[in-house]
mmCIF file of C-alpha atoms in Angstrom:
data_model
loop_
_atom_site.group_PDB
_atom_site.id
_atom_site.type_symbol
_atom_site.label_atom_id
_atom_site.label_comp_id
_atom_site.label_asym_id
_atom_site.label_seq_id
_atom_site.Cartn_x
_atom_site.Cartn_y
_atom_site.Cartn_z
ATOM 1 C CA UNK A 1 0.000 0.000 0.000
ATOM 2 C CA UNK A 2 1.560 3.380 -1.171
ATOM 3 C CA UNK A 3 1.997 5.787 1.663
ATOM 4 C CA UNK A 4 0.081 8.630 0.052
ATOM 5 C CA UNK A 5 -2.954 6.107 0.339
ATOM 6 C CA UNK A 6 -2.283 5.592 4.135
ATOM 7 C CA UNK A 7 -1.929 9.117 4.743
ATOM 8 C CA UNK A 8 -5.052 10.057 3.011
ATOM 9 C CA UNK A 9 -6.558 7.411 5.469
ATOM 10 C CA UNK A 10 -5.326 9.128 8.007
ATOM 11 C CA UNK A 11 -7.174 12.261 6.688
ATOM 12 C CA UNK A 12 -10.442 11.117 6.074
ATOM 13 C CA UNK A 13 -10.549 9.480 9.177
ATOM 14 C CA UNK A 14 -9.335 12.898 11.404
ATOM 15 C CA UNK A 15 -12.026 14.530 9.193
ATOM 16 C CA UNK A 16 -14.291 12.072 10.692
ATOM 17 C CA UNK A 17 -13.460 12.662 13.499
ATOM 18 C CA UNK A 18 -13.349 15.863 14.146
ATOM 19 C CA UNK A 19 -16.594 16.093 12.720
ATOM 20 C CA UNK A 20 -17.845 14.157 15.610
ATOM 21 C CA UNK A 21 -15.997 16.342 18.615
ATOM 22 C CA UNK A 22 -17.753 19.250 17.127
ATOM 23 C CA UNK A 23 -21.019 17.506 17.906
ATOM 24 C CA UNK A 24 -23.023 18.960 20.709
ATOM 25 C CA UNK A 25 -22.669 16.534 24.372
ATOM 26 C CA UNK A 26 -25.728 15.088 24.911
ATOM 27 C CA UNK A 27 -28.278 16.326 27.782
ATOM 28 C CA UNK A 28 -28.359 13.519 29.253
ATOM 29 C CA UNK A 29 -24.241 13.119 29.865
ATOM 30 C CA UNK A 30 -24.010 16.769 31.659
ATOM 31 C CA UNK A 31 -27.138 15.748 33.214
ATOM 32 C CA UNK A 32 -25.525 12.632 34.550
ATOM 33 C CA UNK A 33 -22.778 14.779 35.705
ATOM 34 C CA UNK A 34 -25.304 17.550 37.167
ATOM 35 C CA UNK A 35 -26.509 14.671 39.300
ATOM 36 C CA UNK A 36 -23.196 13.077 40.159
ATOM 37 C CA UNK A 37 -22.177 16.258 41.494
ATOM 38 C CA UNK A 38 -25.302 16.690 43.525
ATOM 39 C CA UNK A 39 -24.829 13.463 45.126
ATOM 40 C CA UNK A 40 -21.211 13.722 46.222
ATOM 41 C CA UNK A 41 -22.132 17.253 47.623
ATOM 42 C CA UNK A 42 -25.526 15.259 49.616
ATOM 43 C CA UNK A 43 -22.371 12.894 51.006
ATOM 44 C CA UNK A 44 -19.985 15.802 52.156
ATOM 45 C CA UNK A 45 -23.043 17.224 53.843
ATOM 46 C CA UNK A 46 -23.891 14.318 55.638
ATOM 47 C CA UNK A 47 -21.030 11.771 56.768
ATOM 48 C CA UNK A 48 -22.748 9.694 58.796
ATOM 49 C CA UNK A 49 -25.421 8.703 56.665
ATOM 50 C CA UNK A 50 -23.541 6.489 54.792
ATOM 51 C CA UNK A 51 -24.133 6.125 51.118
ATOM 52 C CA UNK A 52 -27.254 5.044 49.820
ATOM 53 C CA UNK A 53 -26.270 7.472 47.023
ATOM 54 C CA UNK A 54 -23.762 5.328 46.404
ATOM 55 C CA UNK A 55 -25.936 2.679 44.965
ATOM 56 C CA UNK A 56 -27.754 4.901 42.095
ATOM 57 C CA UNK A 57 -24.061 5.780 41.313
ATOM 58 C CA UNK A 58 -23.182 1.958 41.349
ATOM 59 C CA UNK A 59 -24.112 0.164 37.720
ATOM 60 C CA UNK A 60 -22.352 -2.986 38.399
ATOM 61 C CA UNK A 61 -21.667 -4.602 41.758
ATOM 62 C CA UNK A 62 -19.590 -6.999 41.031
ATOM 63 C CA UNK A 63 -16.553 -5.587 42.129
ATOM 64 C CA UNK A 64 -18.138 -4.983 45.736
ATOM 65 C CA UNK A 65 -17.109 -7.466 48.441
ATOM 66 C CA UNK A 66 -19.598 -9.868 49.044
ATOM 67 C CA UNK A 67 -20.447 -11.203 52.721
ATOM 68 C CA UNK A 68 -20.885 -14.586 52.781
ATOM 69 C CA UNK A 69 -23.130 -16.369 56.192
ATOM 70 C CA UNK A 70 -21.515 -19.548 57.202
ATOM 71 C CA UNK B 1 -11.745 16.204 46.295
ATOM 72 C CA UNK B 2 -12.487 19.717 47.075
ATOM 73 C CA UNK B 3 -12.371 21.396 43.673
ATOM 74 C CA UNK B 4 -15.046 18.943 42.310
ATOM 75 C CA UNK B 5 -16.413 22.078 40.511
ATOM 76 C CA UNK B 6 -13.092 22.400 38.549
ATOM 77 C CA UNK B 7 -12.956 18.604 38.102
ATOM 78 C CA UNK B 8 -16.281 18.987 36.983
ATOM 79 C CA UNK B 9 -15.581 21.224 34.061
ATOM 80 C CA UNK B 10 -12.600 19.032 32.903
ATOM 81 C CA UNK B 11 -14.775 16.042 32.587
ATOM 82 C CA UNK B 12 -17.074 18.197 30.365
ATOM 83 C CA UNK B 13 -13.942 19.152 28.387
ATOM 84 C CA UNK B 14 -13.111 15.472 27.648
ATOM 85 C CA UNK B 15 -17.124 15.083 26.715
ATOM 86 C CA UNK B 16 -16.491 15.146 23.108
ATOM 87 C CA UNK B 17 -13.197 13.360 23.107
ATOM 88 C CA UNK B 18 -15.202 10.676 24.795
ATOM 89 C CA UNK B 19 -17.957 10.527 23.084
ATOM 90 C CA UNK B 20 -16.266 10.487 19.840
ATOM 91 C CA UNK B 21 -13.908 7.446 20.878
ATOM 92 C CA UNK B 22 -17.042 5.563 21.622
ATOM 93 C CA UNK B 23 -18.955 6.219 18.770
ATOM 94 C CA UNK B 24 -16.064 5.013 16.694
ATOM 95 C CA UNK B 25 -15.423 1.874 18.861
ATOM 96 C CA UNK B 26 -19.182 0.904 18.966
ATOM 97 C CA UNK B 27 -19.938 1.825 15.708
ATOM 98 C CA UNK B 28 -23.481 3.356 17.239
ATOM 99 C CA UNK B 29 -24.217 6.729 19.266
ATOM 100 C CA UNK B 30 -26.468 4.740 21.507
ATOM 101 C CA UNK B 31 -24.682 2.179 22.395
ATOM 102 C CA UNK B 32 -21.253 4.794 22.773
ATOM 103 C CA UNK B 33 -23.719 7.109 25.047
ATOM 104 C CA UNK B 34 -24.352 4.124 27.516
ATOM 105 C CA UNK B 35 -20.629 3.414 27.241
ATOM 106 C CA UNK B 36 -19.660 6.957 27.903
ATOM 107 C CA UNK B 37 -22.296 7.221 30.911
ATOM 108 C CA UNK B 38 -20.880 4.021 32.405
ATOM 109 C CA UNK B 39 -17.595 5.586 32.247
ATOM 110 C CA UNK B 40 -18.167 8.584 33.631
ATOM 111 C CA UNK B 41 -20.175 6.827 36.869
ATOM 112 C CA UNK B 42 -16.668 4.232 37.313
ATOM 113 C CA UNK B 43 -14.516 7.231 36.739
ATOM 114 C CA UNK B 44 -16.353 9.608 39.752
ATOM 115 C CA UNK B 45 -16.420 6.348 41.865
ATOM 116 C CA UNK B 46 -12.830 6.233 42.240
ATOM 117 C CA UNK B 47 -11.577 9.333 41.429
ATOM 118 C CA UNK B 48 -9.114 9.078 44.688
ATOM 119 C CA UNK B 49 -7.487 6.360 42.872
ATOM 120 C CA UNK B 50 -7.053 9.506 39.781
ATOM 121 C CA UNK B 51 -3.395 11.014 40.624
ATOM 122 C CA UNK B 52 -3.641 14.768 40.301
ATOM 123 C CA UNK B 53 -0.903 16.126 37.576
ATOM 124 C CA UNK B 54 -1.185 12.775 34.764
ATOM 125 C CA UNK B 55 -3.208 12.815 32.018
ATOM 126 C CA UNK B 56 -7.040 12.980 33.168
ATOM 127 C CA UNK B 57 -8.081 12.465 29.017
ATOM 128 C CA UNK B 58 -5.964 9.028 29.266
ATOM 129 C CA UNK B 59 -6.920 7.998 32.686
ATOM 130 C CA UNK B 60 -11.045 8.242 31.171
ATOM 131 C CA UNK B 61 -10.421 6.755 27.717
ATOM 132 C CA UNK B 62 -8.569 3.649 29.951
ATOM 133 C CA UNK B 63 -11.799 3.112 31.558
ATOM 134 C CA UNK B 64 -13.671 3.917 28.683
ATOM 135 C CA UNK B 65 -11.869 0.805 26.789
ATOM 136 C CA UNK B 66 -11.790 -1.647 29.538
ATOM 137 C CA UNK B 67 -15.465 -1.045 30.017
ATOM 138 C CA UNK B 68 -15.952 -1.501 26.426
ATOM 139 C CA UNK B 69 -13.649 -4.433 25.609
ATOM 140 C CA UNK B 70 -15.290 -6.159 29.121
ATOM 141 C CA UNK B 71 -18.847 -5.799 28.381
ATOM 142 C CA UNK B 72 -19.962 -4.563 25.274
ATOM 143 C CA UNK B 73 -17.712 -6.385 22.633
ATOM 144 C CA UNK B 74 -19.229 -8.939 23.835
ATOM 145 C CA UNK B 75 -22.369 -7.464 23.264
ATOM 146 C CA UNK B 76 -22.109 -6.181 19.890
ATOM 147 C CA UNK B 77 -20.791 -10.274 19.202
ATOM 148 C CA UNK B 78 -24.141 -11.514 20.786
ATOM 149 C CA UNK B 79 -25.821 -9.147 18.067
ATOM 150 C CA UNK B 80 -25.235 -11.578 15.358
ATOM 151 C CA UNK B 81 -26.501 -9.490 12.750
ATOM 152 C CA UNK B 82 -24.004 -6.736 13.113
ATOM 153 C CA UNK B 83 -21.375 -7.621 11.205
ATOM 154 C CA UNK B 84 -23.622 -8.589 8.243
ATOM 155 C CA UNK B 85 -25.702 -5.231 8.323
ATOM 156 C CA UNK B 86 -22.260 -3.514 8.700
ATOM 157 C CA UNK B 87 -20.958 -5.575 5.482
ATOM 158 C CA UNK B 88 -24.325 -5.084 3.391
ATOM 159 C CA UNK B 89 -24.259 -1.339 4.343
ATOM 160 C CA UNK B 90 -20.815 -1.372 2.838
ATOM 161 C CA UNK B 91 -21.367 -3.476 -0.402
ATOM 162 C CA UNK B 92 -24.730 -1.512 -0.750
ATOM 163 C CA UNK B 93 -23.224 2.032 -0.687
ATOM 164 C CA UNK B 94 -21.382 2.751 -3.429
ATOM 165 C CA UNK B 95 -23.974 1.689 -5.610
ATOM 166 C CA UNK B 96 -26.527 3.150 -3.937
ATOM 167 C CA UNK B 97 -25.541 6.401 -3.705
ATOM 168 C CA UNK B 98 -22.523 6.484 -6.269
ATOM 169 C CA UNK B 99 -20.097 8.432 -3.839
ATOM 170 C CA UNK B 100 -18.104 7.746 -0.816
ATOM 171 C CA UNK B 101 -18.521 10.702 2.082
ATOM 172 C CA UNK B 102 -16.860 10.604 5.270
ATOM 173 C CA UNK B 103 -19.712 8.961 7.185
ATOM 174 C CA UNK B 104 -17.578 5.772 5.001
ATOM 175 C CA UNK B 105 -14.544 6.281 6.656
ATOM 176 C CA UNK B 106 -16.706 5.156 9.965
ATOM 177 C CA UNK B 107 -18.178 2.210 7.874
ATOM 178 C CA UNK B 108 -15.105 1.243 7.227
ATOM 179 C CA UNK B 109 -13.907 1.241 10.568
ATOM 180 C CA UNK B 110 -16.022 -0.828 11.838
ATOM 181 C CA UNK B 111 -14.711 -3.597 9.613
ATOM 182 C CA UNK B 112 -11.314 -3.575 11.635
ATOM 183 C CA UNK B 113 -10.455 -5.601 14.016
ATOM 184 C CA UNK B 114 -11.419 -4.147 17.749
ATOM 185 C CA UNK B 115 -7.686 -4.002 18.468
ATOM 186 C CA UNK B 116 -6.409 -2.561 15.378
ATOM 187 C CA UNK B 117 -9.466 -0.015 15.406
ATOM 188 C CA UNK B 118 -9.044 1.203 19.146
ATOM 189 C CA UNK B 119 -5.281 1.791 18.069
ATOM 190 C CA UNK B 120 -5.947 4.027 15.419
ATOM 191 C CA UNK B 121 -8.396 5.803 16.693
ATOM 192 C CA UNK B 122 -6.082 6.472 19.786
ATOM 193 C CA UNK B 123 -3.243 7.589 17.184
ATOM 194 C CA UNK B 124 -4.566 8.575 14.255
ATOM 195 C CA UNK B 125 -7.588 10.657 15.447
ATOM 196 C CA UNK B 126 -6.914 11.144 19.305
ATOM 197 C CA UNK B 127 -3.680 12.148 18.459
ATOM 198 C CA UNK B 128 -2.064 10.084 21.723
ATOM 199 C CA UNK B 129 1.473 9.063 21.583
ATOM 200 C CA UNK B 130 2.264 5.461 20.532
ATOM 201 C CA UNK B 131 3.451 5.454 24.106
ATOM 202 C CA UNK B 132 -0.102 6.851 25.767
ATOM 203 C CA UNK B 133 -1.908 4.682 23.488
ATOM 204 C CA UNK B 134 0.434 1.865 24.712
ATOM 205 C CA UNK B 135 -0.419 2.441 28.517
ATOM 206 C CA UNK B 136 -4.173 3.079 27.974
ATOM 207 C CA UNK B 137 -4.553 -0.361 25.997
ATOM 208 C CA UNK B 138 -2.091 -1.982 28.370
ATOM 209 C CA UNK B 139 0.011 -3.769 25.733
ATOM 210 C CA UNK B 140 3.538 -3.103 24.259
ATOM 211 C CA UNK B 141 4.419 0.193 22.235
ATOM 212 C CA UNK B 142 5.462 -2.147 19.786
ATOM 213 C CA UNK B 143 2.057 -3.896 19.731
ATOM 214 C CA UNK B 144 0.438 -0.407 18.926
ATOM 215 C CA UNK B 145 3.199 0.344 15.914
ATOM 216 C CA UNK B 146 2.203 -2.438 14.139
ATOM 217 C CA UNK B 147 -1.479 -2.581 14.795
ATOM 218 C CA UNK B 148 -2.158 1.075 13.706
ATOM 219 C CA UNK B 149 -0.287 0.297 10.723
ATOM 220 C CA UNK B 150 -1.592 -2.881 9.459
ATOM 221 C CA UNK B 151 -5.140 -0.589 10.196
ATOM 222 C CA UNK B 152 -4.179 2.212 8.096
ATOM 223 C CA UNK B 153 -3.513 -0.131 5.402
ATOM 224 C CA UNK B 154 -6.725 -1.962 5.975
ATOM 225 C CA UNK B 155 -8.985 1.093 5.829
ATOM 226 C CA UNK B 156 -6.991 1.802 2.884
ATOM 227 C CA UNK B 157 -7.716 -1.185 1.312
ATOM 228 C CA UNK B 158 -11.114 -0.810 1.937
ATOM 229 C CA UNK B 159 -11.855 2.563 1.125
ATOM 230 C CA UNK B 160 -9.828 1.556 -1.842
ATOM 231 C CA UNK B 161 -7.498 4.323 -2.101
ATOM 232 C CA UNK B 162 -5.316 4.547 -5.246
ATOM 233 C CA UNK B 163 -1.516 4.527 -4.906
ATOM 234 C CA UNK B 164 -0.438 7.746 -5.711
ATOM 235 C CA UNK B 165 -3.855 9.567 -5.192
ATOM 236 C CA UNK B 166 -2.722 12.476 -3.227
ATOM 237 C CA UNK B 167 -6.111 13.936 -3.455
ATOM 238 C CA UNK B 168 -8.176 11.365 -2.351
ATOM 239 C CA UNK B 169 -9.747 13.536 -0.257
ATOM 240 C CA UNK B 170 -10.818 15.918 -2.696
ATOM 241 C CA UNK B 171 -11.729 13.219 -5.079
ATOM 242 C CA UNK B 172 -13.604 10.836 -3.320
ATOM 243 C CA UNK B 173 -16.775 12.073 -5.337
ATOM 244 C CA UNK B 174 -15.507 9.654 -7.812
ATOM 245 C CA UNK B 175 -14.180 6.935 -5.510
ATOM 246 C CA UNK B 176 -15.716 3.261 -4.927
ATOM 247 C CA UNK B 177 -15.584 2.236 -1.234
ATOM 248 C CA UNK B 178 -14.907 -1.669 -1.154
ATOM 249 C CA UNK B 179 -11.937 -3.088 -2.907
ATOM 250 C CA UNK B 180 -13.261 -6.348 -5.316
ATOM 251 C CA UNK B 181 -15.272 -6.202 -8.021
ATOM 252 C CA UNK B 182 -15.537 -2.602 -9.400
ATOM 253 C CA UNK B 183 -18.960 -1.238 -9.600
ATOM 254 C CA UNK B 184 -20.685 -1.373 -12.985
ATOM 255 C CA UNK B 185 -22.466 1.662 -13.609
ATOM 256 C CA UNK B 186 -25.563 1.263 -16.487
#
């Protein structure tokens, strides 16, 4: 493959790109952040009520340690 | 974290470059908004583990491709239809509409393997270092050499570039996407 061919790749797919970073962010991602935000603030305010936030914020639990009952 | 307001605003700078990475990974806005939203929940969760002065952009895009590679690869393999819609889409095209716009360079993309199209994308459009894109993929800077290259060729190959077509980009009014059998116009 020449390299003028790989560089005009590289062009068209930069182009592409770019395109897309010009693209406005969705509501719903500064939303999510809007909310993330909120939610950390909620935990500064109140320490001792520990974290039910923390489980809207949590998609997956797998990485949470699980207690087993013997 | 007490500057969670200035944090804040740095995440919404990356936004785009996000965004854009997923879209090109997934091959669908949807899909690369979940994907984006997941990574921005696992990035607030343990932003202690973030160390303040490296590269925030490559510390997101690592958990943006880990998340992707763990769970929706697999996905987008359980869709068995994808890869056929992707490769009628593509033999359907040039025909169709007689032209090849940018919107083929993403077609064409998605015809890559994940590896090789995660490293360009990190290169090529991203603009990382080999070394950055090295450390957010987790593999050797060697690795990433040859797999952006053997992509550029790829793409190449499929957008069916000409060898010495130093204009391709100007000219792609005329070009044929796939490589094969040239299109046959009546």
């Amino acid at each position: 493959m020449p390299p003028q061919a790989v560089d005009a790749v590289g062009r068209r797919l930069k182009a592409s790109y770019d395109r897309m970073l010009r693209e406005p962010i969705p509501d719903k991602l500064i939303q999510l952040l809007e909310n993330l935000e909120r939610s950390q603030a909620n935990k500064t305010h109140s320490d001792d009520e520990l974290t039910h936030s923390d489980d809207e914020l949590q998609p997956d639990t797998h990485d949470r340690p699980v207690q087993r009952e013997e | 974290m007490t500057a969670s307001g200035d944090l804040k605003s740095r995440l919404v700078e990356a936004m785009p470059n996000l965004r854009a990475f997923a879209i090109s990974l997934c091959g669908n806005a949807d899909k690369a908004d979940d994907l984006v939203q997941e990574t921005l929940v696992k990035a607030w969760n343990k932003l202690d583990t973030f160390e303040d002065g490296t590269n925030l952009k490559a510390w997101l895009f690592t958990i943006l491709r880990n998340t992707y590679f763990s769970q929706y690869r697999k996905r987008r393999r359980e869709l068995a239809d994808t890869d056929g819609e992707y490769s009628s889409r593509l033999s359907v095209q040039p025909q169709q509409q007689g032209h090849v716009d940018l919107q083929d360079v993403s077609i064409a993309l998605n015809e890559l393997p994940d590896d090789q199209r995660e490293a360009l994308l990190l290169v090529a459009a991203e603009g990382f270092s080999y070394e950055q894109a090295a450390e957010i993929s987790e593999c050797a800077v060697g690795t990433i050499k040859s797999r952006v290259s053997r992509a550029r060729v790829r793409l190449a190959e499929l957008m069916q570039i000409d060898s010495g077509d130093d204009f391709a980009t100007e000219r792609y009014g005329s070009g044929v996407l796939v490589s094969g059998d040239p299109v046959t116009r009546g």
